[in-house]
Short mmCIF file of C-alpha atoms in Angstrom, two decimals:
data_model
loop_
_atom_site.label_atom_id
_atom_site.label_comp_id
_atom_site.label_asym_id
_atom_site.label_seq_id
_atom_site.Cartn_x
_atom_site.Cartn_y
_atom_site.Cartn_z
CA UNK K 1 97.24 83.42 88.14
CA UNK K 2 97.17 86.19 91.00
CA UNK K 3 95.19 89.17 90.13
CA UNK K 4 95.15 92.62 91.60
CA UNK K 5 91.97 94.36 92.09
CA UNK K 6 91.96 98.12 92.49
CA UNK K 7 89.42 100.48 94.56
CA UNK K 8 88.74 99.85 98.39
CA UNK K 9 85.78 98.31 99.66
CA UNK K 10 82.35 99.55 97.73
CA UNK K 11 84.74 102.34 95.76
CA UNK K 12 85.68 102.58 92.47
CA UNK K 13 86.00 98.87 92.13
CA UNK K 14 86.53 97.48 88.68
CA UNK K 15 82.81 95.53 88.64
CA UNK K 16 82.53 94.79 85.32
CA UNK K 17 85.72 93.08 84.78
CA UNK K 18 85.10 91.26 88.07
CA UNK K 19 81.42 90.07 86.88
CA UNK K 20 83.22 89.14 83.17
CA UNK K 21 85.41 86.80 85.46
CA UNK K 22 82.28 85.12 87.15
CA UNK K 23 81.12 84.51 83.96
CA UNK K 24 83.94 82.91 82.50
CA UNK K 25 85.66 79.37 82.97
CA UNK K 26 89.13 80.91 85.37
CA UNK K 27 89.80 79.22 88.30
CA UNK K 28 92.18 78.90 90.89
CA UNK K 29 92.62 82.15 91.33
CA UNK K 30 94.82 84.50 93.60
CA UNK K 31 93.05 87.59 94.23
CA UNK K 32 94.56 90.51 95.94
CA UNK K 33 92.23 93.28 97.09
CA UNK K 34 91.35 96.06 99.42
CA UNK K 35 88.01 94.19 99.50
CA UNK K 36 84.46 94.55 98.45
CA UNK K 37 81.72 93.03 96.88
CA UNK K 38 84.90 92.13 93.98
CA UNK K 39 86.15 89.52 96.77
CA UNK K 40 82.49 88.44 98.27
CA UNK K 41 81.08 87.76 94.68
CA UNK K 42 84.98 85.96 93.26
CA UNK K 43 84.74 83.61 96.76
CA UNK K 44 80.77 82.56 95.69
CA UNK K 45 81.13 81.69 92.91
CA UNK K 46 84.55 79.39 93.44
CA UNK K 47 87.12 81.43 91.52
CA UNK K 48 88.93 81.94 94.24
CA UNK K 49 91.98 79.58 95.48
CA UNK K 50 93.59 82.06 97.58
CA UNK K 51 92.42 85.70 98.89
CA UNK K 52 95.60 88.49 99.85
CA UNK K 53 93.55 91.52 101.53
CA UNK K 54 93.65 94.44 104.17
CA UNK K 55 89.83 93.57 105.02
CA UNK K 56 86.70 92.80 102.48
CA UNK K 57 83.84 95.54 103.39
CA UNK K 58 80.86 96.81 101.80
CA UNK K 59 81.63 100.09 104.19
CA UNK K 60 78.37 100.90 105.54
CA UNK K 61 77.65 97.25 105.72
CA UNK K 62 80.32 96.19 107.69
CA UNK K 63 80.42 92.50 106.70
CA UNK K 64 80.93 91.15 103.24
CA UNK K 65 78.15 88.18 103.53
CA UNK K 66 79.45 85.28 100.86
CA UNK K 67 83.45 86.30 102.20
CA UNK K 68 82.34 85.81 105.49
CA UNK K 69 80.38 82.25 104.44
CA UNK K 70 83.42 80.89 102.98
CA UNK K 71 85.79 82.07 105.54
CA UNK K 72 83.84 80.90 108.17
CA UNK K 73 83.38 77.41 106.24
CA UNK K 74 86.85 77.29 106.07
CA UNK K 75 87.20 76.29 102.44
CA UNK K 76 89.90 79.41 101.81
CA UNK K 77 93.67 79.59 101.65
CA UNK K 78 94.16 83.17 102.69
CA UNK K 79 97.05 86.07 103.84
CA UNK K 80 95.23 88.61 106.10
CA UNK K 81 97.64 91.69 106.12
CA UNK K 82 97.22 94.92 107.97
CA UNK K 83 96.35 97.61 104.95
CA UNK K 84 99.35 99.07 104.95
CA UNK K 85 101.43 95.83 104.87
CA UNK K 86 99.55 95.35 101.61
CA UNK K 87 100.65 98.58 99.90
CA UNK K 88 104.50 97.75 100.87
CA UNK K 89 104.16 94.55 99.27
CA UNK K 90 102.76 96.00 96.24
CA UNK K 91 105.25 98.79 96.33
CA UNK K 92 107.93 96.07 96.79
CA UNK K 93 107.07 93.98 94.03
CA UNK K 94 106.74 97.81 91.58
CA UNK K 95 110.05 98.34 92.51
CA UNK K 96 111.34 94.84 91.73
CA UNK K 97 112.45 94.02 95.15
CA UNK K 98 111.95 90.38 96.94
CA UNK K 99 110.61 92.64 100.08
CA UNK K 100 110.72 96.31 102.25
CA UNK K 101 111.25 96.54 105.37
CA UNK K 102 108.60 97.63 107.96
CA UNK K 103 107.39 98.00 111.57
CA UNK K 104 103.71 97.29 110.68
CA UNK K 105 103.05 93.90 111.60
CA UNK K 106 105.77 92.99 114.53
CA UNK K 107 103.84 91.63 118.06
CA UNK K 108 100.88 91.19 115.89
CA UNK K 109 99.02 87.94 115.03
CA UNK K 110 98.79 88.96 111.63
CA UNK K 111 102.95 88.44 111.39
CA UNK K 112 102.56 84.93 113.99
CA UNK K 113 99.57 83.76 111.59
CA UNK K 114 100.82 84.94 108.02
CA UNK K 115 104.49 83.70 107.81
CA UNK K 116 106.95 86.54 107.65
CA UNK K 117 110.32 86.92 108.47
CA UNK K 118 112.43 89.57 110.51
CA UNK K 119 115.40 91.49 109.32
CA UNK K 120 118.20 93.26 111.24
CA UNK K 121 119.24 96.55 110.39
CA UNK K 122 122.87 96.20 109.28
CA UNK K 123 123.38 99.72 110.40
CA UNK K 124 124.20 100.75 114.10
CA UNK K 125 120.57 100.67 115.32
CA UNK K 126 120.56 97.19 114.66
CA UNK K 127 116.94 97.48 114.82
CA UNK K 128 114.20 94.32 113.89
CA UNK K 129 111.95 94.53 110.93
CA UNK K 130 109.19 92.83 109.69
CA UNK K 131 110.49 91.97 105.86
CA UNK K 132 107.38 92.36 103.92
CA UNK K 133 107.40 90.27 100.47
CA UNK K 134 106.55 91.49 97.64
CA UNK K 135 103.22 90.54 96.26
CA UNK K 136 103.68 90.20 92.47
CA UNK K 137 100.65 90.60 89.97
CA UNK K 138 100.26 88.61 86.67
CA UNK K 139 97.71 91.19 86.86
CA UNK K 140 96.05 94.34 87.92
CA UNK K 141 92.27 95.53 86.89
CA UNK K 142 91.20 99.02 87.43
CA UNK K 143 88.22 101.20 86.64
CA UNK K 144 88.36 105.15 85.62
CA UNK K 145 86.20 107.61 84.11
CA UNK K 146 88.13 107.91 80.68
CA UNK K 147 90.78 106.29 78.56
CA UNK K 148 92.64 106.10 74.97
CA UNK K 149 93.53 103.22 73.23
CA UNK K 150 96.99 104.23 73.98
CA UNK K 151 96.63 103.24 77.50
CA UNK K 152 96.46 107.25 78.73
CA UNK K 153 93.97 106.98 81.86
CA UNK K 154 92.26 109.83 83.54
CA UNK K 155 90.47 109.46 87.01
CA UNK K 156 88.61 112.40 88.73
CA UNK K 157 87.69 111.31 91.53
CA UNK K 158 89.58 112.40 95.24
CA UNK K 159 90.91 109.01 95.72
CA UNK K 160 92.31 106.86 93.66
CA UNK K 161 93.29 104.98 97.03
CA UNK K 162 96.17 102.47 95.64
CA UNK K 163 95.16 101.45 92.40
CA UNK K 164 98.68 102.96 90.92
CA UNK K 165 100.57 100.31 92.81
CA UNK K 166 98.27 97.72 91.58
CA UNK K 167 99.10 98.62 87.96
CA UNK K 168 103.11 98.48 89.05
CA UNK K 169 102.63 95.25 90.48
CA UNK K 170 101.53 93.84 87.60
CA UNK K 171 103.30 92.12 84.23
CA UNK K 172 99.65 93.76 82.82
CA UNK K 173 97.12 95.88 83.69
CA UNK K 174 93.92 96.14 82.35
CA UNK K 175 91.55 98.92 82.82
CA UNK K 176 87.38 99.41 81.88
CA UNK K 177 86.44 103.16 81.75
CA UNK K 178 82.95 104.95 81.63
CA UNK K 179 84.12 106.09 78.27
CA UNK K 180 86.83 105.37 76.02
CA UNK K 181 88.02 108.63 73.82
CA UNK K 182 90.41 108.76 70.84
CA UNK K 183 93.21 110.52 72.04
CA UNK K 184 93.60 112.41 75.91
CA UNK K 185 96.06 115.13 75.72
CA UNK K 186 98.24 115.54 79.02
CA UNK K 187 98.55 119.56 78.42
CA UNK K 188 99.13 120.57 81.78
CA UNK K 189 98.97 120.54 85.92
CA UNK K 190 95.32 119.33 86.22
CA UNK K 191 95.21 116.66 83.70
CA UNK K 192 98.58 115.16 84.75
CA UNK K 193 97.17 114.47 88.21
CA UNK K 194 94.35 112.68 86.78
CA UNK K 195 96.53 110.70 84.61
CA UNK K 196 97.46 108.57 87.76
CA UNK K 197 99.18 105.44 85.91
CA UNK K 198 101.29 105.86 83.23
CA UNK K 199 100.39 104.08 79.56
CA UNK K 200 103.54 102.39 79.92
CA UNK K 201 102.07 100.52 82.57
CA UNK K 202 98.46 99.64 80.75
CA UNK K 203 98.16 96.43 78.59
CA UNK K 204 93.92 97.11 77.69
CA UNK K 205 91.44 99.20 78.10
CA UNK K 206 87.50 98.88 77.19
CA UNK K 207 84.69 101.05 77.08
CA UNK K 208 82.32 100.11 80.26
CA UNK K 209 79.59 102.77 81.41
CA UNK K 210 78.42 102.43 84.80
CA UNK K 211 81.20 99.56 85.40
CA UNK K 212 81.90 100.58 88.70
CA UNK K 213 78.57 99.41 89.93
CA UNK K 214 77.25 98.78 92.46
CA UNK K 215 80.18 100.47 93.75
CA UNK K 216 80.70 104.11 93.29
CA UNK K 217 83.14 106.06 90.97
CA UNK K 218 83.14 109.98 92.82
CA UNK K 219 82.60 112.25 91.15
CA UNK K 220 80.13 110.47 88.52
CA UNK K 221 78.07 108.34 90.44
CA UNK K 222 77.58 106.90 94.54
CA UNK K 223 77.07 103.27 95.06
CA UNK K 224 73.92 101.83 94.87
CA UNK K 225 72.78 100.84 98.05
CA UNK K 226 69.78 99.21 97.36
CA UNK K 227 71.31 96.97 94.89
CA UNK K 228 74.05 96.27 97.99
CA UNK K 229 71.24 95.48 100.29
CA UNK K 230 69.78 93.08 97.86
CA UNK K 231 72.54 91.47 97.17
CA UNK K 232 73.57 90.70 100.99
CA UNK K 233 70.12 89.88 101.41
CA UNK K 234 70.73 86.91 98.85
CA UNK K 235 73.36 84.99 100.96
CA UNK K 236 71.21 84.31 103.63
CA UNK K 237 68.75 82.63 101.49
CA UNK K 238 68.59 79.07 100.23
CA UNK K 239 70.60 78.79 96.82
CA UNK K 240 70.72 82.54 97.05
CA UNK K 241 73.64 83.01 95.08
CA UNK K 242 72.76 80.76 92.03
CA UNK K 243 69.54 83.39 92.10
CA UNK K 244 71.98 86.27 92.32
CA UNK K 245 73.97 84.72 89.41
CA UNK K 246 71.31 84.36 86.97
CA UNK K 247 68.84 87.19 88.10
CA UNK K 248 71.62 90.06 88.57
CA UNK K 249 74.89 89.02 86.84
CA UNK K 250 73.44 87.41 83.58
CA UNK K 251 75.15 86.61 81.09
CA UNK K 252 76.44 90.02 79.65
CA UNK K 253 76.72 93.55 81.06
CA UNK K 254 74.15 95.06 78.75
CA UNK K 255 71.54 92.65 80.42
CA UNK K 256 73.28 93.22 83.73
CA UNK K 257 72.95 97.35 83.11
CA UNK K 258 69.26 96.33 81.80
CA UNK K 259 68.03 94.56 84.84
CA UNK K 260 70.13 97.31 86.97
CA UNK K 261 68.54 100.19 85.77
CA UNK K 262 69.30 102.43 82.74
CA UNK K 263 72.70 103.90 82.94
CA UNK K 264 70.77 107.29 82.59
CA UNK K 265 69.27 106.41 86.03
CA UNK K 266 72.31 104.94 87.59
CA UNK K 267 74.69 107.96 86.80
CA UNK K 268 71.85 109.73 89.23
CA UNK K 269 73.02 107.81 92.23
CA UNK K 270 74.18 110.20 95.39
CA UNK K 271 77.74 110.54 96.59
CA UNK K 272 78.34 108.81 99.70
CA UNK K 273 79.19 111.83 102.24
CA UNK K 274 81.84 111.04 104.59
#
């Protein structure tokens, strides 16, 4: 199946859903990401058939270290796209169209390399487009600070970067959240903004404190840089990432959170200033 993974980089990246797939028996997987430690960890531990990204980050550490192994091993089918060439084909495939039109791309290697077609302009400019497919989800996971069972979401952080597309994309979407209420009211302005998906779009949601980390959620918690370090540390050592497997990752999150920290301690983490 092709999954969507929302956040960018280290940000607001649905971790907990992403370590739930390491643990279980998927494979052959199409991931689509603004990447982070979601793609690094996927590609490790052989999930991953083919990888649709902008770029895979951890931000202040430029490099994602097991991407960058298995790229450079070349044991990866991917689609590199320039980041905004991924949100058009997200936004292509929300609107139920086979592509949009674009100049992002043309006299690039990213359109020689990645197997796109031009379209004219069938008005009097006559101009040349890149036509950018759309890039349908069986899929989408996203993380926020609150949810119903109803599928109502509320995120309150600055940036919810493209995650709304993500959950458009998708036949489902599936959402973890630091806390999982009984009802949210939409009552006005403020809360409507927050309420960045509608629940017409959401298939699940699940109660998952700190299940953004390592990665941060603004305004709750930054991400955990030392955990980061560690865990780039790991891929340059032999069998590194069967140690990262069953020293970090576990078997469940509440061992995960355990070994992690308390969540008490975690939700302590500084913002990342910009």
């Amino acid at each position: 199946m092709t999954i969507g993974i929302g956040g960018w980089g280290p940000r607001r990246k649905p971790m907990s859903l992403v370590r739930e797939i390491i643990r279980s028996d998927l494979r052959d997987l199409t991931i689509v990401t603004y990447g982070g430690p979601d793609a690094g960890m996927l590609c490790a531990s052989g999930k991953v058939r083919k990888l649709i990204f902008g770029f895979v980050s951890l931000d202040v550490i430029p490099l994602e270290p097991y991407f960058r192994k298995v790229r450079e091993a070349g044991n990866l089918d991917i689609l590199e796209l320039d980041e905004g060439m991924l949100q058009w084909g997200l936004k292509a495939a929300a609107m139920r169209l086979p592509f949009l039109p674009t100049r992002v791309g043309l006299g690039t290697d990213v359109f020689t390399h990645g197997g796109f077609e031009t379209i004219t302009s069938p008005y009097a400019d006559q101009e040349v487009l890149l036509a950018m497919p759309a890039i349908k989800l069986d899929a989408a996971l996203l993380h926020v600070q609150r949810a119903d069972p109803r599928g109502n979401i509320q995120g309150f952080g600055p940036d919810y970067y493209y995650d709304e597309w993500f959950a458009r994309a998708a036949m489902e979407t599936f959402v973890s959240a630091e806390e999982v209420v009984d009802r949210i009211e939409i009552v006005d302005a403020e809360t409507a903004r927050t309420n960045f998906v509608e629940r017409m779009f959401i298939s699940g949601v699940i109660a998952a404190p700190m299940g953004a980390h390592p990665t941060s959620l603004p305004p709750n918690y930054g991400w955990d840089i030392d955990a980061l370090r560690k865990y780039v540390a790991s891929a340059s050592e032999e069998d590194g990432w069967a140690r990262y497997l069953s020293d970090v990752i576990g078997d469940d999150e509440t061992g995960y959170l355990e070994r992690a920290g308390s969540v008490e301690q975690l939700a302590k983490l500084p913002l990342p200033i910009f």
